[in-house]
Every structure is written in structure tokens, then in C-alpha cells.
PDB file of N, CA and C in Angstrom:
ATOM      1  N   MET Z   1     -17.273-145.948 -66.402  1.00 96.00           N
ATOM      2  CA  MET Z   1     -15.907-146.470 -66.773  1.00 96.00           C
ATOM      3  C   MET Z   1     -16.088-147.071 -65.328  1.00 96.00           C
ATOM      4  N   LYS Z   2     -15.443-148.414 -64.957  1.00 98.00           N
ATOM      5  CA  LYS Z   2     -14.852-149.151 -64.275  1.00 98.00           C
ATOM      6  C   LYS Z   2     -13.551-149.457 -64.321  1.00 98.00           C
ATOM      7  N   ILE Z   3     -12.527-148.461 -62.918  1.00 99.00           N
ATOM      8  CA  ILE Z   3     -11.437-148.633 -63.136  1.00 99.00           C
ATOM      9  C   ILE Z   3     -10.448-149.108 -61.937  1.00 99.00           C
ATOM     10  N   THR Z   4      -9.739-150.202 -62.356  1.00 99.00           N
ATOM     11  CA  THR Z   4      -9.129-151.102 -60.624  1.00 99.00           C
ATOM     12  C   THR Z   4      -7.771-150.507 -61.306  1.00 99.00           C
ATOM     13  N   ALA Z   5      -6.543-150.892 -60.124  1.00 99.00           N
ATOM     14  CA  ALA Z   5      -5.618-150.944 -60.566  1.00 99.00           C
ATOM     15  C   ALA Z   5      -4.875-151.251 -58.943  1.00 99.00           C
ATOM     16  N   ILE Z   6      -4.015-152.605 -59.587  1.00 98.00           N
ATOM     17  CA  ILE Z   6      -3.538-153.336 -58.372  1.00 98.00           C
ATOM     18  C   ILE Z   6      -1.814-153.177 -58.433  1.00 98.00           C
ATOM     19  N   THR Z   7      -1.566-152.422 -57.475  1.00 97.00           N
ATOM     20  CA  THR Z   7       0.049-151.996 -57.514  1.00 97.00           C
ATOM     21  C   THR Z   7       0.688-153.381 -57.360  1.00 97.00           C
ATOM     22  N   GLN Z   8       0.746-154.518 -56.342  1.00 95.00           N
ATOM     23  CA  GLN Z   8       1.873-155.433 -56.656  1.00 95.00           C
ATOM     24  C   GLN Z   8       1.603-156.193 -57.657  1.00 95.00           C
ATOM     25  N   ASP Z   9       0.723-156.072 -58.766  1.00 97.00           N
ATOM     26  CA  ASP Z   9       0.166-157.561 -59.664  1.00 97.00           C
ATOM     27  C   ASP Z   9       0.544-156.626 -60.805  1.00 97.00           C
ATOM     28  N   GLN Z  10       0.779-155.112 -60.635  1.00 98.00           N
ATOM     29  CA  GLN Z  10       1.086-154.647 -62.441  1.00 98.00           C
ATOM     30  C   GLN Z  10      -0.318-154.377 -62.929  1.00 98.00           C
ATOM     31  N   LEU Z  11      -1.765-154.485 -62.457  1.00 98.00           N
ATOM     32  CA  LEU Z  11      -2.867-154.763 -63.651  1.00 98.00           C
ATOM     33  C   LEU Z  11      -3.367-153.081 -63.049  1.00 98.00           C
ATOM     34  N   ILE Z  12      -3.913-153.558 -64.751  1.00 99.00           N
ATOM     35  CA  ILE Z  12      -4.828-152.279 -64.740  1.00 99.00           C
ATOM     36  C   ILE Z  12      -5.786-152.481 -65.532  1.00 99.00           C
ATOM     37  N   ILE Z  13      -6.969-152.268 -65.289  1.00 99.00           N
ATOM     38  CA  ILE Z  13      -8.169-153.301 -65.818  1.00 99.00           C
ATOM     39  C   ILE Z  13      -8.783-152.091 -65.655  1.00 99.00           C
ATOM     40  N   VAL Z  14      -9.539-151.550 -67.204  1.00 98.00           N
ATOM     41  CA  VAL Z  14     -10.708-150.776 -67.344  1.00 98.00           C
ATOM     42  C   VAL Z  14     -11.941-151.138 -68.114  1.00 98.00           C
ATOM     43  N   ASN Z  15     -12.780-151.136 -67.710  1.00 98.00           N
ATOM     44  CA  ASN Z  15     -14.003-151.917 -68.216  1.00 98.00           C
ATOM     45  C   ASN Z  15     -13.736-153.294 -68.901  1.00 98.00           C
ATOM     46  N   GLY Z  16     -12.996-154.025 -67.985  1.00 97.00           N
ATOM     47  CA  GLY Z  16     -13.353-155.429 -68.062  1.00 97.00           C
ATOM     48  C   GLY Z  16     -11.740-155.767 -68.989  1.00 97.00           C
ATOM     49  N   VAL Z  17     -10.881-154.502 -69.359  1.00 97.00           N
ATOM     50  CA  VAL Z  17     -10.112-154.415 -70.044  1.00 97.00           C
ATOM     51  C   VAL Z  17      -8.694-154.766 -69.222  1.00 97.00           C
ATOM     52  N   GLY Z  18      -7.882-155.983 -68.942  1.00 97.00           N
ATOM     53  CA  GLY Z  18      -6.780-155.410 -68.104  1.00 97.00           C
ATOM     54  C   GLY Z  18      -5.799-155.957 -69.326  1.00 97.00           C
ATOM     55  N   VAL Z  19      -4.737-155.315 -68.490  1.00 97.00           N
ATOM     56  CA  VAL Z  19      -3.519-155.074 -69.107  1.00 97.00           C
ATOM     57  C   VAL Z  19      -2.509-155.360 -67.902  1.00 97.00           C
ATOM     58  N   ASP Z  20      -1.016-156.248 -68.472  1.00 97.00           N
ATOM     59  CA  ASP Z  20      -0.617-156.481 -67.441  1.00 97.00           C
ATOM     60  C   ASP Z  20       0.470-155.361 -67.716  1.00 97.00           C
ATOM     61  N   MET Z  21       1.126-154.887 -66.732  1.00 98.00           N
ATOM     62  CA  MET Z  21       1.784-153.163 -67.152  1.00 98.00           C
ATOM     63  C   MET Z  21       3.149-154.274 -66.678  1.00 98.00           C
ATOM     64  N   ARG Z  22       3.795-154.831 -66.729  1.00 97.00           N
ATOM     65  CA  ARG Z  22       5.173-154.931 -66.374  1.00 97.00           C
ATOM     66  C   ARG Z  22       5.981-155.110 -67.669  1.00 97.00           C
ATOM     67  N   PRO Z  23       5.161-155.614 -68.975  1.00 95.00           N
ATOM     68  CA  PRO Z  23       6.082-155.608 -69.596  1.00 95.00           C
ATOM     69  C   PRO Z  23       5.656-154.076 -70.361  1.00 95.00           C
ATOM     70  N   HIS Z  24       5.189-152.936 -69.911  1.00 94.00           N
ATOM     71  CA  HIS Z  24       4.834-151.497 -70.780  1.00 94.00           C
ATOM     72  C   HIS Z  24       5.943-150.804 -69.622  1.00 94.00           C
ATOM     73  N   GLY Z  25       6.727-151.465 -68.555  1.00 95.00           N
ATOM     74  CA  GLY Z  25       7.421-150.364 -67.622  1.00 95.00           C
ATOM     75  C   GLY Z  25       6.761-151.037 -66.138  1.00 95.00           C
ATOM     76  N   GLY Z  26       5.702-151.368 -66.284  1.00 96.00           N
ATOM     77  CA  GLY Z  26       5.130-150.955 -64.895  1.00 96.00           C
ATOM     78  C   GLY Z  26       4.930-149.390 -64.417  1.00 96.00           C
ATOM     79  N   PHE Z  27       3.998-149.621 -63.212  1.00 95.00           N
ATOM     80  CA  PHE Z  27       3.883-148.055 -62.678  1.00 95.00           C
ATOM     81  C   PHE Z  27       3.947-148.631 -61.424  1.00 95.00           C
ATOM     82  N   GLU Z  28       4.000-147.364 -60.615  1.00 95.00           N
ATOM     83  CA  GLU Z  28       4.246-147.311 -59.334  1.00 95.00           C
ATOM     84  C   GLU Z  28       3.097-145.925 -58.815  1.00 95.00           C
ATOM     85  N   MET Z  29       2.372-146.665 -57.723  1.00 94.00           N
ATOM     86  CA  MET Z  29       1.684-145.531 -56.594  1.00 94.00           C
ATOM     87  C   MET Z  29       2.484-145.516 -55.982  1.00 94.00           C
ATOM     88  N   ARG Z  30       2.717-143.991 -55.201  1.00 92.00           N
ATOM     89  CA  ARG Z  30       3.357-143.710 -53.816  1.00 92.00           C
ATOM     90  C   ARG Z  30       3.057-143.424 -52.917  1.00 92.00           C
ATOM     91  N   ARG Z  31       1.812-143.324 -52.644  1.00 94.00           N
ATOM     92  CA  ARG Z  31       1.084-143.059 -51.519  1.00 94.00           C
ATOM     93  C   ARG Z  31       0.835-144.737 -50.488  1.00 94.00           C
ATOM     94  N   GLY Z  32       1.726-145.649 -51.035  1.00 96.00           N
ATOM     95  CA  GLY Z  32       1.269-146.596 -50.565  1.00 96.00           C
ATOM     96  C   GLY Z  32      -0.051-147.377 -50.721  1.00 96.00           C
ATOM     97  N   GLU Z  33      -0.198-147.535 -51.518  1.00 97.00           N
ATOM     98  CA  GLU Z  33      -1.918-148.157 -52.483  1.00 97.00           C
ATOM     99  C   GLU Z  33      -1.655-149.081 -52.471  1.00 97.00           C
ATOM    100  N   TRP Z  34      -2.590-149.961 -52.264  1.00 97.00           N
ATOM    101  CA  TRP Z  34      -2.465-151.282 -52.793  1.00 97.00           C
ATOM    102  C   TRP Z  34      -3.069-151.592 -54.026  1.00 97.00           C
ATOM    103  N   ALA Z  35      -4.268-150.999 -54.047  1.00 98.00           N
ATOM    104  CA  ALA Z  35      -5.123-150.881 -55.582  1.00 98.00           C
ATOM    105  C   ALA Z  35      -6.101-150.288 -55.077  1.00 98.00           C
ATOM    106  N   VAL Z  36      -6.414-150.045 -56.412  1.00 99.00           N
ATOM    107  CA  VAL Z  36      -7.538-148.340 -56.442  1.00 99.00           C
ATOM    108  C   VAL Z  36      -8.735-149.246 -56.808  1.00 99.00           C
ATOM    109  N   HIS Z  37      -9.774-148.383 -56.727  1.00 99.00           N
ATOM    110  CA  HIS Z  37     -11.220-149.098 -57.346  1.00 99.00           C
ATOM    111  C   HIS Z  37     -11.789-147.471 -57.528  1.00 99.00           C
ATOM    112  N   PHE Z  38     -12.140-147.667 -58.812  1.00 99.00           N
ATOM    113  CA  PHE Z  38     -13.299-146.644 -59.381  1.00 99.00           C
ATOM    114  C   PHE Z  38     -13.759-146.553 -60.501  1.00 99.00           C
ATOM    115  N   ASP Z  39     -15.635-146.083 -59.984  1.00 98.00           N
ATOM    116  CA  ASP Z  39     -16.541-145.957 -61.135  1.00 98.00           C
ATOM    117  C   ASP Z  39     -17.098-144.226 -61.700  1.00 98.00           C
ATOM    118  N   THR Z  40     -16.541-144.313 -62.635  1.00 96.00           N
ATOM    119  CA  THR Z  40     -16.698-142.702 -63.189  1.00 96.00           C
ATOM    120  C   THR Z  40     -18.301-142.436 -63.367  1.00 96.00           C
ATOM    121  N   VAL Z  41     -18.814-143.552 -63.532  1.00 97.00           N
ATOM    122  CA  VAL Z  41     -20.356-143.732 -63.381  1.00 97.00           C
ATOM    123  C   VAL Z  41     -21.235-142.659 -62.216  1.00 97.00           C
ATOM    124  N   THR Z  42     -20.956-143.323 -61.138  1.00 98.00           N
ATOM    125  CA  THR Z  42     -21.023-142.783 -59.984  1.00 98.00           C
ATOM    126  C   THR Z  42     -20.070-142.466 -59.310  1.00 98.00           C
ATOM    127  N   GLY Z  43     -18.880-141.863 -59.890  1.00 98.00           N
ATOM    128  CA  GLY Z  43     -17.958-140.597 -59.038  1.00 98.00           C
ATOM    129  C   GLY Z  43     -17.248-141.252 -57.514  1.00 98.00           C
ATOM    130  N   ARG Z  44     -17.291-142.589 -57.457  1.00 98.00           N
ATOM    131  CA  ARG Z  44     -17.338-143.248 -55.993  1.00 98.00           C
ATOM    132  C   ARG Z  44     -15.737-144.264 -56.119  1.00 98.00           C
ATOM    133  N   GLY Z  45     -15.060-144.488 -55.289  1.00 99.00           N
ATOM    134  CA  GLY Z  45     -14.427-145.539 -55.215  1.00 99.00           C
ATOM    135  C   GLY Z  45     -13.651-145.590 -53.984  1.00 99.00           C
ATOM    136  N   GLU Z  46     -12.810-146.198 -54.216  1.00 99.00           N
ATOM    137  CA  GLU Z  46     -12.116-146.446 -52.902  1.00 99.00           C
ATOM    138  C   GLU Z  46     -10.514-147.164 -53.225  1.00 99.00           C
ATOM    139  N   VAL Z  47      -9.639-146.886 -52.411  1.00 98.00           N
ATOM    140  CA  VAL Z  47      -8.200-146.839 -52.048  1.00 98.00           C
ATOM    141  C   VAL Z  47      -8.010-148.159 -50.895  1.00 98.00           C
ATOM    142  N   GLU Z  48      -6.847-149.128 -51.500  1.00 98.00           N
ATOM    143  CA  GLU Z  48      -6.700-150.229 -50.841  1.00 98.00           C
ATOM    144  C   GLU Z  48      -5.020-149.739 -50.238  1.00 98.00           C
ATOM    145  N   TYR Z  49      -5.237-150.183 -48.666  1.00 97.00           N
ATOM    146  CA  TYR Z  49      -3.003-149.454 -48.615  1.00 97.00           C
ATOM    147  C   TYR Z  49      -2.784-150.933 -48.090  1.00 97.00           C
ATOM    148  N   THR Z  50      -1.403-150.626 -48.560  1.00 95.00           N
ATOM    149  CA  THR Z  50      -0.082-151.819 -48.009  1.00 95.00           C
ATOM    150  C   THR Z  50      -0.248-152.223 -46.823  1.00 95.00           C
ATOM    151  N   ASP Z  51      -0.192-150.744 -45.569  1.00 95.00           N
ATOM    152  CA  ASP Z  51       0.044-150.687 -44.505  1.00 95.00           C
ATOM    153  C   ASP Z  51      -1.155-150.740 -43.970  1.00 95.00           C
ATOM    154  N   ALA Z  52      -1.373-150.757 -42.405  1.00 94.00           N
ATOM    155  CA  ALA Z  52      -2.357-150.951 -41.527  1.00 94.00           C
ATOM    156  C   ALA Z  52      -3.220-150.219 -41.474  1.00 94.00           C
ATOM    157  N   ARG Z  53      -3.536-148.861 -42.699  1.00 96.00           N
ATOM    158  CA  ARG Z  53      -4.554-148.063 -42.371  1.00 96.00           C
ATOM    159  C   ARG Z  53      -5.656-148.823 -43.364  1.00 96.00           C
ATOM    160  N   ASN Z  54      -6.931-148.215 -42.931  1.00 98.00           N
ATOM    161  CA  ASN Z  54      -8.030-148.545 -43.207  1.00 98.00           C
ATOM    162  C   ASN Z  54      -7.847-148.383 -44.782  1.00 98.00           C
ATOM    163  N   ASN Z  55      -9.215-148.653 -45.600  1.00 98.00           N
ATOM    164  CA  ASN Z  55      -9.515-148.049 -47.021  1.00 98.00           C
ATOM    165  C   ASN Z  55     -10.303-146.926 -46.644  1.00 98.00           C
ATOM    166  N   SER Z  56     -10.197-146.250 -47.823  1.00 98.00           N
ATOM    167  CA  SER Z  56     -10.430-144.344 -47.554  1.00 98.00           C
ATOM    168  C   SER Z  56     -11.318-144.747 -48.840  1.00 98.00           C
ATOM    169  N   ALA Z  57     -12.210-143.955 -49.209  1.00 98.00           N
ATOM    170  CA  ALA Z  57     -13.284-143.229 -49.921  1.00 98.00           C
ATOM    171  C   ALA Z  57     -12.675-142.967 -50.929  1.00 98.00           C
ATOM    172  N   LEU Z  58     -12.929-142.670 -52.114  1.00 98.00           N
ATOM    173  CA  LEU Z  58     -12.353-141.900 -53.101  1.00 98.00           C
ATOM    174  C   LEU Z  58     -13.395-141.189 -53.957  1.00 98.00           C
ATOM    175  N   THR Z  59     -13.231-139.851 -54.420  1.00 98.00           N
ATOM    176  CA  THR Z  59     -14.149-138.986 -54.865  1.00 98.00           C
ATOM    177  C   THR Z  59     -13.844-138.978 -56.415  1.00 98.00           C
ATOM    178  N   GLN Z  60     -14.082-138.522 -57.311  1.00 98.00           N
ATOM    179  CA  GLN Z  60     -14.054-137.881 -58.398  1.00 98.00           C
ATOM    180  C   GLN Z  60     -12.964-136.954 -58.401  1.00 98.00           C
ATOM    181  N   THR Z  61     -13.153-135.766 -57.872  1.00 98.00           N
ATOM    182  CA  THR Z  61     -12.382-134.978 -57.364  1.00 98.00           C
ATOM    183  C   THR Z  61     -10.838-135.677 -57.238  1.00 98.00           C
ATOM    184  N   GLU Z  62     -10.854-136.738 -55.878  1.00 98.00           N
ATOM    185  CA  GLU Z  62      -9.258-137.213 -55.436  1.00 98.00           C
ATOM    186  C   GLU Z  62      -8.940-137.784 -56.726  1.00 98.00           C
ATOM    187  N   PHE Z  63      -9.781-138.392 -57.596  1.00 98.00           N
ATOM    188  CA  PHE Z  63      -9.107-139.691 -59.186  1.00 98.00           C
ATOM    189  C   PHE Z  63      -8.594-138.873 -59.805  1.00 98.00           C
ATOM    190  N   ASP Z  64      -9.495-137.658 -59.827  1.00 98.00           N
ATOM    191  CA  ASP Z  64      -8.732-136.778 -61.005  1.00 98.00           C
ATOM    192  C   ASP Z  64      -7.096-136.131 -60.847  1.00 98.00           C
ATOM    193  N   LYS Z  65      -7.088-135.824 -59.339  1.00 97.00           N
ATOM    194  CA  LYS Z  65      -6.051-135.937 -59.255  1.00 97.00           C
ATOM    195  C   LYS Z  65      -4.890-136.430 -58.843  1.00 97.00           C
ATOM    196  N   HIS Z  66      -5.250-137.685 -58.192  1.00 97.00           N
ATOM    197  CA  HIS Z  66      -3.742-138.451 -58.098  1.00 97.00           C
ATOM    198  C   HIS Z  66      -3.998-139.512 -58.798  1.00 97.00           C
ATOM    199  N   TYR Z  67      -5.290-140.069 -59.453  1.00 98.00           N
ATOM    200  CA  TYR Z  67      -5.149-141.516 -60.293  1.00 98.00           C
ATOM    201  C   TYR Z  67      -5.860-141.574 -61.460  1.00 98.00           C
ATOM    202  N   ALA Z  68      -5.512-140.166 -62.091  1.00 97.00           N
ATOM    203  CA  ALA Z  68      -6.738-139.856 -63.689  1.00 97.00           C
ATOM    204  C   ALA Z  68      -5.526-140.800 -64.590  1.00 97.00           C
ATOM    205  N   TRP Z  69      -3.819-140.938 -64.430  1.00 97.00           N
ATOM    206  CA  TRP Z  69      -2.890-141.050 -65.175  1.00 97.00           C
ATOM    207  C   TRP Z  69      -3.153-142.617 -65.126  1.00 97.00           C
ATOM    208  N   LEU Z  70      -3.498-143.490 -64.378  1.00 98.00           N
ATOM    209  CA  LEU Z  70      -3.584-144.935 -64.675  1.00 98.00           C
ATOM    210  C   LEU Z  70      -4.035-145.120 -66.539  1.00 98.00           C
ATOM    211  N   LEU Z  71      -5.429-144.225 -66.383  1.00 97.00           N
ATOM    212  CA  LEU Z  71      -6.661-144.220 -67.283  1.00 97.00           C
ATOM    213  C   LEU Z  71      -5.526-144.099 -68.851  1.00 97.00           C
ATOM    214  N   ASP Z  72      -4.512-142.948 -68.678  1.00 97.00           N
ATOM    215  CA  ASP Z  72      -3.309-142.856 -69.579  1.00 97.00           C
ATOM    216  C   ASP Z  72      -2.449-144.036 -69.928  1.00 97.00           C
ATOM    217  N   GLU Z  73      -1.977-144.789 -68.553  1.00 97.00           N
ATOM    218  CA  GLU Z  73      -1.176-146.008 -69.022  1.00 97.00           C
ATOM    219  C   GLU Z  73      -1.244-147.388 -69.588  1.00 97.00           C
ATOM    220  N   HIS Z  74      -3.141-147.483 -68.803  1.00 98.00           N
ATOM    221  CA  HIS Z  74      -4.123-148.214 -69.328  1.00 98.00           C
ATOM    222  C   HIS Z  74      -3.660-148.302 -71.241  1.00 98.00           C
ATOM    223  N   GLN Z  75      -4.240-146.630 -71.664  1.00 97.00           N
ATOM    224  CA  GLN Z  75      -4.473-147.034 -72.599  1.00 97.00           C
ATOM    225  C   GLN Z  75      -3.230-146.921 -74.077  1.00 97.00           C
ATOM    226  N   ARG Z  76      -2.440-146.540 -73.491  1.00 96.00           N
ATOM    227  CA  ARG Z  76      -0.681-146.347 -74.023  1.00 96.00           C
ATOM    228  C   ARG Z  76      -0.751-148.149 -74.689  1.00 96.00           C
ATOM    229  N   ALA Z  77      -0.834-149.060 -72.923  1.00 96.00           N
ATOM    230  CA  ALA Z  77      -0.657-149.758 -72.990  1.00 96.00           C
ATOM    231  C   ALA Z  77      -1.107-150.897 -74.187  1.00 96.00           C
ATOM    232  N   VAL Z  78      -2.509-150.968 -74.185  1.00 96.00           N
ATOM    233  CA  VAL Z  78      -3.572-151.404 -75.000  1.00 96.00           C
ATOM    234  C   VAL Z  78      -3.515-150.522 -76.678  1.00 96.00           C
ATOM    235  N   GLU Z  79      -2.979-149.500 -77.074  1.00 95.00           N
ATOM    236  CA  GLU Z  79      -2.658-149.554 -78.169  1.00 95.00           C
ATOM    237  C   GLU Z  79      -0.802-150.234 -78.612  1.00 95.00           C
ATOM    238  N   LYS Z  80       0.100-150.256 -77.732  1.00 93.00           N
ATOM    239  CA  LYS Z  80       1.086-150.671 -77.631  1.00 93.00           C
ATOM    240  C   LYS Z  80       1.113-152.042 -78.381  1.00 93.00           C
ATOM    241  N   GLU Z  81       0.165-153.026 -77.288  1.00 93.00           N
ATOM    242  CA  GLU Z  81       0.009-154.403 -77.764  1.00 93.00           C
ATOM    243  C   GLU Z  81      -0.669-154.818 -78.911  1.00 93.00           C
ATOM    244  N   LYS Z  82      -1.777-153.683 -79.382  1.00 92.00           N
ATOM    245  CA  LYS Z  82      -2.521-153.768 -80.887  1.00 92.00           C
ATOM    246  C   LYS Z  82      -1.618-153.386 -81.780  1.00 92.00           C
ATOM    247  N   ALA Z  83      -0.522-152.531 -82.047  1.00 92.00           N
ATOM    248  CA  ALA Z  83       0.222-152.398 -82.359  1.00 92.00           C
ATOM    249  C   ALA Z  83       1.187-153.070 -83.003  1.00 92.00           C
ATOM    250  N   ASP Z  84       1.344-154.550 -81.898  1.00 87.00           N
ATOM    251  CA  ASP Z  84       2.327-155.258 -81.428  1.00 87.00           C
ATOM    252  C   ASP Z  84       2.063-156.537 -82.148  1.00 87.00           C
ATOM    253  N   GLU Z  85       0.597-156.292 -81.739  1.00 88.00           N
ATOM    254  CA  GLU Z  85      -0.331-157.787 -82.757  1.00 88.00           C
ATOM    255  C   GLU Z  85      -0.443-157.460 -84.170  1.00 88.00           C
ATOM    256  N   ALA Z  86      -0.727-156.511 -84.986  1.00 90.00           N
ATOM    257  CA  ALA Z  86      -0.708-156.212 -86.065  1.00 90.00           C
ATOM    258  C   ALA Z  86       0.506-156.231 -87.259  1.00 90.00           C
ATOM    259  N   ALA Z  87       1.761-156.400 -86.213  1.00 89.00           N
ATOM    260  CA  ALA Z  87       2.984-156.238 -87.030  1.00 89.00           C
ATOM    261  C   ALA Z  87       3.860-157.650 -86.920  1.00 89.00           C
ATOM    262  N   THR Z  88       2.903-158.681 -85.983  1.00 80.00           N
ATOM    263  CA  THR Z  88       3.190-160.089 -86.084  1.00 80.00           C
ATOM    264  C   THR Z  88       2.495-160.410 -87.043  1.00 80.00           C
ATOM    265  N   PRO Z  89       3.618-161.805 -87.965  1.00 77.00           N
ATOM    266  CA  PRO Z  89       3.092-162.198 -88.749  1.00 77.00           C
ATOM    267  C   PRO Z  89       1.842-163.415 -88.029  1.00 77.00           C
ATOM    268  N   VAL Z  90       1.053-163.896 -88.473  1.00 69.00           N
ATOM    269  CA  VAL Z  90      -0.347-165.076 -88.199  1.00 69.00           C
ATOM    270  C   VAL Z  90       0.849-165.948 -89.057  1.00 69.00           C
ATOM    271  N   ASP Z  91       0.607-166.892 -88.419  1.00 63.00           N
ATOM    272  CA  ASP Z  91       1.496-168.116 -88.646  1.00 63.00           C
ATOM    273  C   ASP Z  91       0.180-169.077 -88.652  1.00 63.00           C
ATOM    274  N   SER Z  92      -0.516-169.269 -89.496  1.00 60.00           N
ATOM    275  CA  SER Z  92      -1.885-170.422 -90.048  1.00 60.00           C
ATOM    276  C   SER Z  92      -1.744-171.644 -89.261  1.00 60.00           C
ATOM    277  N   GLY Z  93      -0.099-172.347 -89.520  1.00 61.00           N
ATOM    278  CA  GLY Z  93       0.061-173.588 -89.132  1.00 61.00           C
ATOM    279  C   GLY Z  93      -0.038-174.845 -90.306  1.00 61.00           C
ATOM    280  N   GLY Z  94      -0.825-173.751 -91.495  1.00 56.00           N
ATOM    281  CA  GLY Z  94      -0.806-174.768 -92.746  1.00 56.00           C
ATOM    282  C   GLY Z  94       0.272-175.401 -93.571  1.00 56.00           C
ATOM    283  N   THR Z  95       0.133-174.968 -94.787  1.00 58.00           N
ATOM    284  CA  THR Z  95       1.265-175.482 -95.884  1.00 58.00           C
ATOM    285  C   THR Z  95       1.043-174.351 -96.631  1.00 58.00           C
ATOM    286  N   GLY Z  96       0.469-173.251 -96.229  1.00 53.00           N
ATOM    287  CA  GLY Z  96      -0.115-172.581 -97.731  1.00 53.00           C
ATOM    288  C   GLY Z  96      -0.490-172.600 -98.226  1.00 53.00           C
ATOM    289  N   GLY Z  97      -1.486-173.666 -98.285  1.00 51.00           N
ATOM    290  CA  GLY Z  97      -2.717-173.953 -99.395  1.00 51.00           C
ATOM    291  C   GLY Z  97      -2.529-174.874-100.416  1.00 51.00           C
ATOM    292  N   GLY Z  98      -3.653-174.364-101.610  1.00 48.00           N
ATOM    293  CA  GLY Z  98      -3.370-175.050-102.847  1.00 48.00           C
ATOM    294  C   GLY Z  98      -3.236-176.407-102.396  1.00 48.00           C
ATOM    295  N   VAL Z  99      -2.941-177.260-103.758  1.00 51.00           N
ATOM    296  CA  VAL Z  99      -3.559-177.884-104.320  1.00 51.00           C
ATOM    297  C   VAL Z  99      -2.038-179.296-103.333  1.00 51.00           C
ATOM    298  N   ASP Z 100      -1.123-178.722-103.388  1.00 47.00           N
ATOM    299  CA  ASP Z 100       0.027-179.221-102.298  1.00 47.00           C
ATOM    300  C   ASP Z 100      -0.753-179.827-100.880  1.00 47.00           C
ATOM    301  N   ALA Z 101      -1.412-179.185-100.702  1.00 46.00           N
ATOM    302  CA  ALA Z 101      -1.931-179.369 -99.173  1.00 46.00           C
ATOM    303  C   ALA Z 101      -2.761-180.456 -99.074  1.00 46.00           C
ATOM    304  N   LEU Z 102      -2.960-181.125-100.212  1.00 47.00           N
ATOM    305  CA  LEU Z 102      -4.395-182.443-100.022  1.00 47.00           C
ATOM    306  C   LEU Z 102      -3.691-183.721 -99.960  1.00 47.00           C
TER     307      LEU Z 102
END
């Protein structure tokens, strides 16, 4: 699984599925992270910072400790968006079909 989270854009992407977290309350990484990239297959990733610090390597252990919550937030937002879509009536734009549509 490939995970990217970009603080300023409030975007979490998991396996190519991006979610704008602003409508879901947003998220905050409190250690000065600009972005976090992680690949669960390789167990490696990288952290980019908002200040002058160099990017740092990210291990599976560090990801689990500091950033695994991003997966939960992404899943929560995806499920909420699906539920909202299911609850929203679809407007076909037609007249309802039938003979009067001719």
C-alpha cells in the first residue's frame, strides 16, 4: 500500500485514492511535517519538513508509531463520502421517462 499525506493541501492519498480532508475536519501533523510518503510493501518512506530540516527516511516502526493514524482518517473519510453519495438522490436530468418524454 502506498500512502502520501500532504499537510498544507489537507490531502491523504492511499493507493491512488485521494481524499481532501478539509470537509472532514482536516488533519494536523505536529512535528513540522510538510508531507509523509510511505510504502507498506517495502517498509520504507520519507518525511518532508516545513522548515530547513533535510528530508528524513521513514521505517515501518516509525510509520506505525507516528503516522498509522493517517490510514484511519483516510478510511473514515472515504466511508463518509460513500455514505453521503448513497444518501444523495441522483438527478437523471430527464422528465422521468415514459411516453411524455417523446
